[in-house]
């Protein structure tokens, strides 16, 4: 299995004084992306690591990961990054701003995702689980019948299936943090169910197949680190505390 880290683009305005690219923001003297690389190196099922972003990533790679030069938007980088792999590959895609990710969190997700046989697997975390480990951390939550969930910053995909649907999912990708717009993409029935709180996870999985021809599965994770990214200064401060203590807040 290959891993692809999305390390391109620019940091949010609130983080600009720390650096233009989040992958290079240092936490305890270490670039954020390297925390992710170090965890990936511990996972036996991952035999090669790639990162797509600026060429200066080569200066910190130390041979631990391959660098693909970024190109355009986040979605364009996803497409370019995936283009280097053969269609038979399974690819673990991660963002570069989850420095608190752990080996246990990723291994749990990978094993359970592979067991489903699905072509696109995405981790989700219940609000209660997130609040327990990282109290006060603000995340975007979607309320469905089974509870309120936040999405992870990792996906496991079977490349041949994703390449078939890649152009269709651009709108979905663009609005990945806007639950209302996502529900509108899925159709009026979904919008009504979403507003009433009766939408089920299996309804979403079924609709993804209908729209994109991809067998998708949501993996409910008990590891909030898989979705706790660094988007603002308060997130960075939390990450510094957690990584310094080697655990929760």
Short mmCIF file of N, CA and C in Angstrom, two decimals, residues 12 21 23 64 74 76 100 173 176 178 198 212 220:
data_model
loop_
_atom_site.label_atom_id
_atom_site.label_comp_id
_atom_site.label_asym_id
_atom_site.label_seq_id
_atom_site.Cartn_x
_atom_site.Cartn_y
_atom_site.Cartn_z
N UNK A 12 -4.01 28.89 6.26
CA UNK A 12 -5.09 29.82 6.54
C UNK A 12 -4.52 31.14 7.05
N UNK A 21 2.99 27.67 4.28
CA UNK A 21 2.52 26.31 4.03
C UNK A 21 2.50 25.57 5.36
N UNK A 23 2.50 22.49 6.12
CA UNK A 23 3.37 21.33 6.23
C UNK A 23 4.71 21.67 6.89
N UNK A 64 12.89 9.78 3.32
CA UNK A 64 11.76 9.08 3.94
C UNK A 64 10.50 9.11 3.09
N UNK A 74 -6.22 22.29 -4.57
CA UNK A 74 -6.13 21.07 -3.77
C UNK A 74 -6.65 19.88 -4.56
N UNK A 76 -6.82 19.55 -7.82
CA UNK A 76 -5.88 19.26 -8.90
C UNK A 76 -4.67 18.50 -8.38
N UNK A 100 -1.11 15.19 15.23
CA UNK A 100 -1.41 14.36 16.40
C UNK A 100 -1.81 12.94 16.03
N UNK A 173 -15.92 17.28 -3.19
CA UNK A 173 -14.65 17.61 -2.53
C UNK A 173 -14.63 19.09 -2.13
N UNK A 176 -16.66 19.72 1.09
CA UNK A 176 -16.51 18.67 2.08
C UNK A 176 -16.71 19.16 3.51
N UNK A 178 -18.92 21.68 4.26
CA UNK A 178 -20.20 22.40 4.29
C UNK A 178 -21.33 21.38 4.20
N UNK A 198 -33.02 12.64 10.21
CA UNK A 198 -33.36 11.24 9.99
C UNK A 198 -32.44 10.55 8.99
N UNK A 212 -21.80 8.23 -8.02
CA UNK A 212 -20.43 8.13 -8.50
C UNK A 212 -20.00 6.74 -8.95
N UNK A 220 -16.54 4.33 11.51
CA UNK A 220 -16.65 5.08 12.77
C UNK A 220 -15.41 4.80 13.61
#
